[in-house]
Amino acid sequence: MKIVFLEPLGLSVEAIESACMNLKEQGHDVVVYADRRPELNIERAAGADIVVESNMPLRKDFLDACPNLKMLSIAFTGLDHIDMDECKRRDILVKNAAGYSTEAVAEETICMMIGLYRHVIENDNITRSCSGSAIMPGREIAGKTVGIIGMGAIGQRTAALAQAFGCRVIAWNRTKKEVPGVTFVDKETLLKESDIVALHIALNNETRDFLTAKDFALMKKSAVIVNAARGPVVNTNDLAEALKNGTIAGAALDVYDGEPPLKSDNPLLSAPNTMLLPHIGFATHEAFELRLGIVVRNVEEFVK
């Protein structure tokens, strides 16, 4: 089979080729591209039986151009960038890399909580400008109530880290789970009681716009939102308005309605008390190495 890596997945070509040694020894043709060029995806995937990539959208036009395609090994957790209906219709297997970024995203979530509370970005800017005084005082996350929306692997790891910092943790999930130290509540209770709301839910038709203006109105004026899940689970315009009019105190985001770079008219760019990161939650050396092993193993299992 022809196996095409449309991008190097944050690693070297040599590292990927080494991980694919067993596939090569079995006679499979492994092609690895050294850069990420979405506009060349169709050209690069020509004749491929299996395609490996992370979060570049693969829609019907791509699938139309790849009649030999039998499998997509996606080096990402979410699959909302893949035309799953078309893949199902064409009998193309799609496998994700579940679990590779659990630690990375959970740690980033805590990082954003502390960053908001201690005004890290603003104080760094003040220091670099060599003028003005620090923004003081900040706040401590110890003793605060952290409400986690979505208690999959990442949500549970975030809960454990938050508890280590001395936080009380409550959670909402579609189904209740037994998680040590976590109290499950309904959505309204979570929003009313939380000092920090952290989102870790997948994006689907039910969770799109999961938080809108009416939800922000339930929250404490001192509360902040941290979103390391998917951008569209929070209504962007409503969030920007809630920040501007003081309905809530702040927001830290690593995900948006579309991948960065953001458009210049994005209302969050002018919203106060925000930390805006360029979708880096999954991006650690450890996570990249782990996901390479997962995507290659998924391919190996398929070709058997």
mmCIF file of C-alpha atoms in Angstrom, residues 36 38 55-57 76 108 227 229-232 253-264 266 268-269 275-282:
data_model
loop_
_atom_site.group_PDB
_atom_site.id
_atom_site.type_symbol
_atom_site.label_atom_id
_atom_site.label_comp_id
_atom_site.label_asym_id
_atom_site.label_seq_id
_atom_site.Cartn_x
_atom_site.Cartn_y
_atom_site.Cartn_z
ATOM 1 C CA ARG A 36 2.737 21.391 5.928
ATOM 2 C CA PRO A 38 -2.691 22.363 2.816
ATOM 3 C CA ASN A 55 -5.884 18.871 11.723
ATOM 4 C CA MET A 56 -5.959 20.057 8.110
ATOM 5 C CA PRO A 57 -9.563 19.907 6.812
ATOM 6 C CA PHE A 76 -5.382 14.490 16.362
ATOM 7 C CA GLU A 108 -2.055 24.102 29.513
ATOM 8 C CA ASN A 227 -11.404 26.957 26.619
ATOM 9 C CA ALA A 229 -11.616 22.210 23.749
ATOM 10 C CA ARG A 230 -13.019 23.559 20.461
ATOM 11 C CA GLY A 231 -13.749 27.189 19.631
ATOM 12 C CA PRO A 232 -17.383 26.856 18.503
ATOM 13 C CA LEU A 253 -8.655 30.658 24.831
ATOM 14 C CA ASP A 254 -6.484 28.286 22.835
ATOM 15 C CA VAL A 255 -9.185 27.418 20.292
ATOM 16 C CA TYR A 256 -11.390 29.471 17.991
ATOM 17 C CA ASP A 257 -14.025 29.216 15.298
ATOM 18 C CA GLY A 258 -11.344 28.377 12.714
ATOM 19 C CA GLU A 259 -7.630 27.891 13.116
ATOM 20 C CA PRO A 260 -5.251 30.806 13.834
ATOM 21 C CA PRO A 261 -4.163 33.224 12.526
ATOM 22 C CA LEU A 262 -7.317 35.039 13.607
ATOM 23 C CA LYS A 263 -9.051 37.468 11.298
ATOM 24 C CA SER A 264 -8.433 41.085 12.220
ATOM 25 C CA ASN A 266 -12.409 38.905 15.504
ATOM 26 C CA LEU A 268 -11.997 38.769 20.974
ATOM 27 C CA LEU A 269 -8.956 40.775 19.855
ATOM 28 C CA MET A 275 -5.359 35.452 27.018
ATOM 29 C CA LEU A 276 -5.371 34.329 23.383
ATOM 30 C CA LEU A 277 -3.072 31.451 22.451
ATOM 31 C CA PRO A 278 -2.565 30.061 18.911
ATOM 32 C CA HIS A 279 -3.876 26.504 19.483
ATOM 33 C CA ILE A 280 -0.816 25.066 21.212
ATOM 34 C CA GLY A 281 -2.414 22.900 23.902
ATOM 35 C CA PHE A 282 -1.497 19.647 22.179
#
